[in-house]
Coordinates of C-alpha atoms in Angstrom, one line a residue:
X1 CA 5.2 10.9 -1.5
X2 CA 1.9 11.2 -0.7
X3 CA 0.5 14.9 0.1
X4 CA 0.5 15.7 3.5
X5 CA -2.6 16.4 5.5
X6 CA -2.9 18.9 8.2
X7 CA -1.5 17.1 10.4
X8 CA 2.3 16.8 9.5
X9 CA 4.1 20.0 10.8
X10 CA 6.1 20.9 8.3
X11 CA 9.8 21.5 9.7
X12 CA 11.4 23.1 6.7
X13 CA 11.9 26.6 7.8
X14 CA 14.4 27.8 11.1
X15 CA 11.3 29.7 11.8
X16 CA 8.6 27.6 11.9
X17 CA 7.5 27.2 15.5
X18 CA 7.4 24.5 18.2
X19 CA 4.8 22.2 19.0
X20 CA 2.1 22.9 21.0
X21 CA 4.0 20.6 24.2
X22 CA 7.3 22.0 23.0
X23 CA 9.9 24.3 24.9
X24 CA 12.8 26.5 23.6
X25 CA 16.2 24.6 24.9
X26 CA 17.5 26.3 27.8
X27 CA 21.0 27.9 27.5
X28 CA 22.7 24.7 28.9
X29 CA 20.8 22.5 27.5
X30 CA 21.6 24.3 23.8
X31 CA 25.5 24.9 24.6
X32 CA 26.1 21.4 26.0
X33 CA 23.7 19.9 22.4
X34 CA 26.2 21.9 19.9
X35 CA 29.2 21.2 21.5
X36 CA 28.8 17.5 21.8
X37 CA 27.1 17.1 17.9
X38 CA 27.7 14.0 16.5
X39 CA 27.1 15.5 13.4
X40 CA 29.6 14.5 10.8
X41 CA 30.4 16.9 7.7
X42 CA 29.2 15.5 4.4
X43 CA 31.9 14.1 1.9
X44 CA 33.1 15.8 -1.1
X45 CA 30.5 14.4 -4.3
X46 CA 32.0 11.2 -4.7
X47 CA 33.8 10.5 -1.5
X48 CA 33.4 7.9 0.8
X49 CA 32.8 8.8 4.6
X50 CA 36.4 8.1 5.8
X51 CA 37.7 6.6 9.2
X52 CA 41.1 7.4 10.4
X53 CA 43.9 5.7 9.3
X54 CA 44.3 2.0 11.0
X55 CA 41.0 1.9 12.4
X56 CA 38.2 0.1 11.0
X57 CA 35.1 1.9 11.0
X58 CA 31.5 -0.3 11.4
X59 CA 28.5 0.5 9.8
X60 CA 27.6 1.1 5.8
X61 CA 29.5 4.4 5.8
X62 CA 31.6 4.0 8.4
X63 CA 31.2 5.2 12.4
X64 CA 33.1 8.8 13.6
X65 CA 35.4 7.0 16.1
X66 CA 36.3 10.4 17.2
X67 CA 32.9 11.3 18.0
X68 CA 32.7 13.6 21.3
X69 CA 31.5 13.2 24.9
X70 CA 27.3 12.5 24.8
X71 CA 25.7 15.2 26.5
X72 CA 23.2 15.5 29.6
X73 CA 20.6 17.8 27.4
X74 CA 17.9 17.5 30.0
X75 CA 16.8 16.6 33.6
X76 CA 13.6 14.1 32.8
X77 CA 11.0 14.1 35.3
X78 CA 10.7 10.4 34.6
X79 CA 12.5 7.9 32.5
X80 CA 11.6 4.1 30.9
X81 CA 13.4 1.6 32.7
X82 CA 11.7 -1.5 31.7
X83 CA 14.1 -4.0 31.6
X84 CA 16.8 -2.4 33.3
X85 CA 19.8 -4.3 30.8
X86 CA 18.7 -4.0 27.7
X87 CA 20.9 -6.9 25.7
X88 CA 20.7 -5.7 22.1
X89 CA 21.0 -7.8 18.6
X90 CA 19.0 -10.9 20.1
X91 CA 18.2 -13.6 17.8
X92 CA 17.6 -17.4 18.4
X93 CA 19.7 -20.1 17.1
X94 CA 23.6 -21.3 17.9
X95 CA 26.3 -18.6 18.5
X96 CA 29.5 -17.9 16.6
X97 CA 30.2 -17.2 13.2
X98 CA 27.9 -17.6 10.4
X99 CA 28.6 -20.9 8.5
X100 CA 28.8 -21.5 5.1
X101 CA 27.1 -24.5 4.0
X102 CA 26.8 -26.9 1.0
X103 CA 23.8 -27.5 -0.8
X104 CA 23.4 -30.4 1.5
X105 CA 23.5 -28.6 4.1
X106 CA 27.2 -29.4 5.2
X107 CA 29.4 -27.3 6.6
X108 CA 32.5 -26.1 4.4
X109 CA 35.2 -23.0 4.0
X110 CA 35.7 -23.5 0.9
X111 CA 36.1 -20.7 -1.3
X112 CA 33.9 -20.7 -4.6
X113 CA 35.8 -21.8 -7.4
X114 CA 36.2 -19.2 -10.3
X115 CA 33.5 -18.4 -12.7
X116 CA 32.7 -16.5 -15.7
X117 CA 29.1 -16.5 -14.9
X118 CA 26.7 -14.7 -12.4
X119 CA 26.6 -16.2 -9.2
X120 CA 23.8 -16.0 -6.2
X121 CA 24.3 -16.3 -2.3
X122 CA 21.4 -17.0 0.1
X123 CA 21.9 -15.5 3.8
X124 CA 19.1 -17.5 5.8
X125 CA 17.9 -17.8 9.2
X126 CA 18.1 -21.9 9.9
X127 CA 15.1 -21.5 12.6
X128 CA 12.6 -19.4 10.3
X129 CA 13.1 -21.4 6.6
X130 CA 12.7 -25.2 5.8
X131 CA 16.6 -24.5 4.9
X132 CA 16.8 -28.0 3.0
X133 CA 13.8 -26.7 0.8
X134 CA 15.0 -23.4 0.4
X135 CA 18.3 -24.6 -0.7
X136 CA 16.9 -27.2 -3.2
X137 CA 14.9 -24.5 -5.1
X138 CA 18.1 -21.4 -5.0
X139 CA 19.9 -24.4 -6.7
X140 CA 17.2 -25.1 -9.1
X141 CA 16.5 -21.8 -10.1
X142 CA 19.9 -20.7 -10.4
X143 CA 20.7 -23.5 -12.8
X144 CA 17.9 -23.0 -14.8
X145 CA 18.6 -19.5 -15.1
X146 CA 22.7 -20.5 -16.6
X147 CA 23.8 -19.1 -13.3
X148 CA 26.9 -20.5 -11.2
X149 CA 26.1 -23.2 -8.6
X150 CA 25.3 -20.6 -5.7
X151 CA 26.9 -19.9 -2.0
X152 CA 24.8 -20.4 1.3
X153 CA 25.4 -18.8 4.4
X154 CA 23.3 -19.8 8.0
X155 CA 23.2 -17.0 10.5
X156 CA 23.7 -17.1 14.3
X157 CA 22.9 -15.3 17.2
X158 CA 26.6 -13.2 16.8
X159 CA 26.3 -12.9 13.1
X160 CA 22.9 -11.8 12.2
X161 CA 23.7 -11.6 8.7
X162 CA 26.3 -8.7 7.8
X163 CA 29.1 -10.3 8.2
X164 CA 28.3 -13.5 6.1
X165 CA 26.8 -10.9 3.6
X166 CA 30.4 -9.4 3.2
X167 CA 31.8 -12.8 3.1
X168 CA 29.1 -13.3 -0.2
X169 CA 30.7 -10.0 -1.6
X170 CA 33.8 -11.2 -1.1
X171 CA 33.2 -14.2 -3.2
X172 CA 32.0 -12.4 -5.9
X173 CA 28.2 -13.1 -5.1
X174 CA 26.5 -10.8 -7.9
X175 CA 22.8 -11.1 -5.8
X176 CA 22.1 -11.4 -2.4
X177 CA 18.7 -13.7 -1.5
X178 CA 18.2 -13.4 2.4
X179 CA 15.4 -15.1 4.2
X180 CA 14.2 -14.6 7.6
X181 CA 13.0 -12.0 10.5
X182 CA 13.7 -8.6 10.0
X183 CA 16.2 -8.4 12.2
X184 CA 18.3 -10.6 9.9
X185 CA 17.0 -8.3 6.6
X186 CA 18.0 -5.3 8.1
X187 CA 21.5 -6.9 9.1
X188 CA 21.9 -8.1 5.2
X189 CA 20.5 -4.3 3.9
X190 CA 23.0 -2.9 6.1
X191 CA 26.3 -4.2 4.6
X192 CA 24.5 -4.2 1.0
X193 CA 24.3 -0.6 1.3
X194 CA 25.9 1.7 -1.2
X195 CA 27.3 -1.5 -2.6
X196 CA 25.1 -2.2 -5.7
X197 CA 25.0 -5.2 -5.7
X198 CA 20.9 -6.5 -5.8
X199 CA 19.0 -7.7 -2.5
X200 CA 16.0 -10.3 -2.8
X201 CA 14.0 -10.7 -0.4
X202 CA 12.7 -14.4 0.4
X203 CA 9.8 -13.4 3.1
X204 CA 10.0 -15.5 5.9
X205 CA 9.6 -13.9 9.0
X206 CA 7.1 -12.4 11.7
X207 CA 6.9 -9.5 9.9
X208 CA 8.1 -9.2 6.6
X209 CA 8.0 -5.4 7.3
X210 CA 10.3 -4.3 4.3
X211 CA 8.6 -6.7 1.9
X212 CA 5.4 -5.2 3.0
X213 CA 6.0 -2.0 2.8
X214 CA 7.5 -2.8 -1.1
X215 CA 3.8 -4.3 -1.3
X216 CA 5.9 -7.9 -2.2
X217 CA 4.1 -11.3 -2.3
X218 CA 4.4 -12.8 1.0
X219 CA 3.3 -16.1 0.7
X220 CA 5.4 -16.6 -2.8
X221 CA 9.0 -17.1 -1.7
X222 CA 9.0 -19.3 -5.3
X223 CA 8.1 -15.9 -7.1
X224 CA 11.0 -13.8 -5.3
X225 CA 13.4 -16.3 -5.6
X226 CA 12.6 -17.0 -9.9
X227 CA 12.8 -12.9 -9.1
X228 CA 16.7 -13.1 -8.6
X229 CA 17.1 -14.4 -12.4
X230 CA 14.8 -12.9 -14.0
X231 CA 12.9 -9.7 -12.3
X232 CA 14.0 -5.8 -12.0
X233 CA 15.6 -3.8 -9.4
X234 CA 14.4 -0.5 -7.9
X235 CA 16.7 1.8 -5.4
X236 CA 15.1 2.5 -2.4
X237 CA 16.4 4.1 0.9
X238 CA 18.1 3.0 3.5
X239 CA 18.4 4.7 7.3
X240 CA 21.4 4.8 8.7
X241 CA 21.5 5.0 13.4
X242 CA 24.4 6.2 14.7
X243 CA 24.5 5.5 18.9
X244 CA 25.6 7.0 21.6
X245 CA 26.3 4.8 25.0
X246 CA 26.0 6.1 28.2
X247 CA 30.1 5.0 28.7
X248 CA 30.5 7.5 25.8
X249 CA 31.4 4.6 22.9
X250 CA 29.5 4.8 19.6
X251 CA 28.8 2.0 17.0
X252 CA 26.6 2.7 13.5
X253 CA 23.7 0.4 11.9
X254 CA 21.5 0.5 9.2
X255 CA 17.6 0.1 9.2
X256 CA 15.3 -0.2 6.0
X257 CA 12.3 0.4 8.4
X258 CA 12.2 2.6 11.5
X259 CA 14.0 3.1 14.5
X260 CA 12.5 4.6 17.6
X261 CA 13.9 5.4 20.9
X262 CA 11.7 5.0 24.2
X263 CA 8.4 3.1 24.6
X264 CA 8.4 1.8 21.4
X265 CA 11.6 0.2 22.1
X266 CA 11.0 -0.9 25.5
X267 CA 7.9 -2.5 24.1
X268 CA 10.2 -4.5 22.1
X269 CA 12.7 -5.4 24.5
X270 CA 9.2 -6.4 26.9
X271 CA 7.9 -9.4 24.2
X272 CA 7.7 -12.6 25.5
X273 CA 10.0 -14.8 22.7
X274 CA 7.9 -17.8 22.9
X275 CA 4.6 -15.7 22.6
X276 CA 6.1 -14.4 19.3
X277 CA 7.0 -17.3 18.3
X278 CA 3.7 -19.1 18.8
X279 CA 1.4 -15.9 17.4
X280 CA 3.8 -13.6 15.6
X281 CA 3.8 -9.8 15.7
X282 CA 0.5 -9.9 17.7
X283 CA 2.5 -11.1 20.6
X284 CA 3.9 -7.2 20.6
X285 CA 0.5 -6.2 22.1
X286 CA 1.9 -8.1 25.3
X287 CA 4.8 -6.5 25.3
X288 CA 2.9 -3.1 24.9
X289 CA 0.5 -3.9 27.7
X290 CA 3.8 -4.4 30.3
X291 CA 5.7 -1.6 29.0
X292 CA 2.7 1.3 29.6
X293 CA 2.3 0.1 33.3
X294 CA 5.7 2.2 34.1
X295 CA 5.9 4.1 31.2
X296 CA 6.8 7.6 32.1
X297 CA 7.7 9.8 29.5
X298 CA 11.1 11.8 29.8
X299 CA 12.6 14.7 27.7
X300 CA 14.6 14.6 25.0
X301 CA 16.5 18.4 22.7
X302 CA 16.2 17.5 18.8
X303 CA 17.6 19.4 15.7
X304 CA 16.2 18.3 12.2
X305 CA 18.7 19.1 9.5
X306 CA 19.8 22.2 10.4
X307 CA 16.9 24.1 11.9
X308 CA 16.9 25.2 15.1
X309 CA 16.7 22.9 18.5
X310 CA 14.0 21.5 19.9
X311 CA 12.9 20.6 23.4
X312 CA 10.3 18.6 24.5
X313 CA 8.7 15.7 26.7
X314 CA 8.1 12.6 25.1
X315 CA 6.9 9.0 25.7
X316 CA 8.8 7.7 21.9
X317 CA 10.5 9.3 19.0
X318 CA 10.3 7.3 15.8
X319 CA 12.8 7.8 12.9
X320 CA 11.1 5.6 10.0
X321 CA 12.3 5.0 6.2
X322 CA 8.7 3.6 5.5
X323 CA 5.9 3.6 7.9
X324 CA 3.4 0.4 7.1
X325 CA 3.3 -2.0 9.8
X326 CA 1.4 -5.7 9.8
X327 CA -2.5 -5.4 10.3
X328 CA -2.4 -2.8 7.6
X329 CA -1.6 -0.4 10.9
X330 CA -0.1 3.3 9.0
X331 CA 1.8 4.5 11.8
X332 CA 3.4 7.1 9.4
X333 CA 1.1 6.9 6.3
X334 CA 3.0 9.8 4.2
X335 CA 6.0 8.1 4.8
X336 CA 8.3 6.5 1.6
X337 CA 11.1 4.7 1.1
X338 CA 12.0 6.1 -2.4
X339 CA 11.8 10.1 -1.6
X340 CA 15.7 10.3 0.2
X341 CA 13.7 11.5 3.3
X342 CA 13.4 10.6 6.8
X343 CA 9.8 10.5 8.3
X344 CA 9.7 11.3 12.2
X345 CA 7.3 10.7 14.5
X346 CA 6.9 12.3 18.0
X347 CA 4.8 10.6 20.7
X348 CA 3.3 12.7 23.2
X349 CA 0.5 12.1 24.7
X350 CA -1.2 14.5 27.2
X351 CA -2.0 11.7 30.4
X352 CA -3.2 8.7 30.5
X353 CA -6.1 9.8 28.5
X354 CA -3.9 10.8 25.7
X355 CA -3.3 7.5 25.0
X356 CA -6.6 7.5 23.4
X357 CA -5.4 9.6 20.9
X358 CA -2.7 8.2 19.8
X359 CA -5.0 4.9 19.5
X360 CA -7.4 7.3 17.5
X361 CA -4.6 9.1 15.2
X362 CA -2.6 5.2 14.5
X363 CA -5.3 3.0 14.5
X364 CA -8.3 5.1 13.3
X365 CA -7.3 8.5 11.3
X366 CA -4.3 7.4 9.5
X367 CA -4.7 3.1 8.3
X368 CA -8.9 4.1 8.1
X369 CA -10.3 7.1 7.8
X370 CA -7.3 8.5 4.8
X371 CA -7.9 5.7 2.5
X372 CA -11.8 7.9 1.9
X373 CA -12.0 11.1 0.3
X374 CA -15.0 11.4 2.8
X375 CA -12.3 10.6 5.8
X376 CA -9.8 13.0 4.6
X377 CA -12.2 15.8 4.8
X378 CA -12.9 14.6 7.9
X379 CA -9.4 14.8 9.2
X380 CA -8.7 18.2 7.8
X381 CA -12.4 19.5 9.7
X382 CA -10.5 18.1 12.8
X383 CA -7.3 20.3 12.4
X384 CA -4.0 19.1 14.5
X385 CA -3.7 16.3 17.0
X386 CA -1.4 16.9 19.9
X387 CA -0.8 13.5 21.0
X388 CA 1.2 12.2 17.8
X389 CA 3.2 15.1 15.6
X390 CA 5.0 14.4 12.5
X391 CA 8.0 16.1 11.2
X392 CA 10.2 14.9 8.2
X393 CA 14.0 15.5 6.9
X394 CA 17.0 14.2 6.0
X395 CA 19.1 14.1 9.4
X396 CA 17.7 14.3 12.7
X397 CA 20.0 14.4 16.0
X398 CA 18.4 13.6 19.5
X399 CA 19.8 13.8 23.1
X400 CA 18.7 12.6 26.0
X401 CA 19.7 11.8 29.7
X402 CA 20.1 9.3 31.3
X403 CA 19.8 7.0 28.8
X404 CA 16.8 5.3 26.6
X405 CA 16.3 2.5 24.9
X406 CA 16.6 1.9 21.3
X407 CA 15.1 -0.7 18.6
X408 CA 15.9 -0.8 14.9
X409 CA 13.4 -2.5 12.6
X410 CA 12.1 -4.6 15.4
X411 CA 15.8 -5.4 17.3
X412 CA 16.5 -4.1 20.2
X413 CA 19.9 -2.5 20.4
X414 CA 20.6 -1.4 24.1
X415 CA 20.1 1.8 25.7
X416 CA 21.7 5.3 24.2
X417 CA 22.3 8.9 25.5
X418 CA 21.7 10.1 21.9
X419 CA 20.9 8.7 18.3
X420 CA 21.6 10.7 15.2
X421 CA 19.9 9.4 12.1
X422 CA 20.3 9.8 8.6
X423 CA 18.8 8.8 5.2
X424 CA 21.0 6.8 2.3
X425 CA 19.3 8.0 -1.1
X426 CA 18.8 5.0 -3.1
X427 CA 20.8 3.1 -1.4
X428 CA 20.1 -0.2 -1.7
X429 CA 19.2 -2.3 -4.9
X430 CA 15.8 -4.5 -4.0
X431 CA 14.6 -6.7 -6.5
X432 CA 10.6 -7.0 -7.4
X433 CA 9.1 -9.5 -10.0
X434 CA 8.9 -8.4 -13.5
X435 CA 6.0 -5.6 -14.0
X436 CA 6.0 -5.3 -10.3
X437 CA 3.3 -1.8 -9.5
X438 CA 6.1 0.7 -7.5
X439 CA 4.2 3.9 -8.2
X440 CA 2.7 3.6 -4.5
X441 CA 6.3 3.7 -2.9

């Protein structure tokens, strides 16, 4: 990773101290916080994260169904409610079960007849692919390449891709080729995790935030297809969310990207559909302009790894794996997806006003003036900004009440009392073309 500037407050001591708009948790706020962790205890080297008997845990690793009461941590002055009922997992398209296809197109169930050699399954979004095309030229390649006749799988609104994934798996697929939004490469990543088995991504979507932050081509779905046969694989990292609802239930996902809790997800959840679909991610500036009319920001107790607790008042809290967004926007510029850490971003800015400087710090400081030696001295002239803090581990845990809501990698997932997030070194497989450049990941 990239060296820091002066800006990133390094969290790696118990007694490094708080940020400038930081408070000590209060007794209650501290007692109620360690007695309701989420925190699991790490495996043995080796060992799987383990559900109880019977019960079948979701997530890469697997949820902790037993996972205690969430915790009020704090009173917030003021709280994002914008939109009250926050569905989560929204995607367009028909409902039910993902379907397997033919080549044609056709629906089948048929399972894939035994093989001695490699076989390939696409997981595709029908409504962001020419799906006949894409097909046509998975098939193509695939033969080409001496490979078995591959599997195709269409997503739905229910099945965003992880569960037709794990129906690949279950075939035998040896690669995984997924094309669409994020939301449907995040749900692929997510049961590919810790598996091994090789993810290519076809980009397709609004987007494409993995494959730009792995610097892939995006307007060569040819070249990362003929990639699947013939190119390398690199581990990278994957982040792993587990929720807390406000009823007290819990469920676990996977993000290759960022999550963020507050205005960022609200944001999100605040995006016309139809304006996204008709101008892509700029339609998120819409959504943005809605969401700071009300925004309020509301407090939140933190613990990174195991250092000490945290209070503080936030507007969003941003857990990201990498931290390139469309636009060539750095929102977290040191931020990598190969160094097993998690990158977090705290957004506090002082006012109204203070939105200015987190424009300044986003916008201006981090995707402009750091790219020039000349800016970088610049930036470490300036010293600290207080309206955007950076902090990076491998865990983090946050509380909050009442409840916030959340977005993974673009999705929003509902509203939650407390998210706990934590890093998966190397945990997925992502294959680049040959000679791909990885030295700036």
């Amino acid at each position: 990773m990239a060296a820091a500037d002066d800006s990133r407050e390094d969290d790696s001591s118990p007694e490094d101290g708080p940020l400038p708009s930081e408070a000590t948790p209060g007794r209650d706020e501290r007692e109620q916080f360690e007695s309701e962790s989420l925190r699991e205890e790490a495996p043995a080297d080796g060992e799987p994260d383990a559900a109880p008997d019977g019960v079948e845990a979701p997530g890469p690793r697997g949820a902790d169904v037993d996972a205690p009461r969430p915790a009020e941590a704090a009173a917030p002055d003021g709280v994002i409610r914008e939109p009250e009922d926050v569905p989560s997992d929204t995607a367009d398209g028909e409902t039910g079960e993902a379907r397997q296809v033919t080549a044609d197109g056709e629906q089948t169930s048929m399972s894939a007849p035994p093989t001695d050699r490699r076989r390939a399954a696409l997981v595709y979004n029908p409504i962001k692919v020419d799906a006949a095309r894409l097909r046509a030229r998975v098939a193509e390649l695939a033969a080409q390449a001496e490979w078995a006749e591959p599997l195709f799988w269409e997503t739905t609104v229910d099945d965003l891709g992880d569960d037709a994934t794990r129906a690949a798996l279950h075939e035998g697929a040896d690669a995984i080729l997924v094309a669409g939004g994020d939301g449907t490469v995040r749900a692929v990543a997510e049961a590919l995790t810790d598996t091994g088995v090789p993810l290519t991504i076809v980009p397709s979507g609004t987007g494409n935030l993995l494959a730009r932050n792995l610097a892939l081509p995006l307007d060569d779905g040819d070249a990362m297809i003929r990639a699947t046969f013939e190119g390398d694989t690199i581990p990278v990292d994957v982040g792993v969310a587990r929720l807390r609802r406000e009823d007290g239930s819990t469920e676990e996902h996977g993000f290759v990207v960022m999550a963020g809790m507050g205005l960022d997800a609200a944001m999100i959840a605040n995006t016309n559909p139809q304006l996204k679909k008709t101008v892509g991610w700029v339609a998120y500036v819409d959504g943005a302009a809605r969401s700071l009319v009300t925004a309020k920001p509301f407090r939140i107790v933190y613990q990174l790894d195991e250092h000490r607790l945290h209070a503080a008042r936030v507007q969003s809290i941003l857990f990201a794996n990498c931290g390139a967004l469309p636009a060539g926007v750095a929102l977290i510029p040191d931020a990598s997806i190969t160094d097993g850490q998690l990158d977090v971003a705290i957004i506090q800015p002082a006012g109204p006003f203070g939105w200015f400087g987190v424009w300044r710090k986003i916008w201006w400081d981090n995707s402009f003036l750091r790219r020039f030696h000349a800016g970088r001295r610049v930036l470490e002239r300036r010293g600290r900004d207080s309206s955007v803090h950076y902090r990076q581990g491998r865990q983090i845990e946050t509380a909050t009440a009442p409840a916030q809501p959340v977005e993974l990698d673009g999705d929003e997932f509902g509203e939650a009392t407390r998210i706990h997030c934590r890093i998966v070194e190397g945990g997925l497989q992502i294959v680049v073309p040959s000679g791909h450049k990885t030295a700036s990941l």
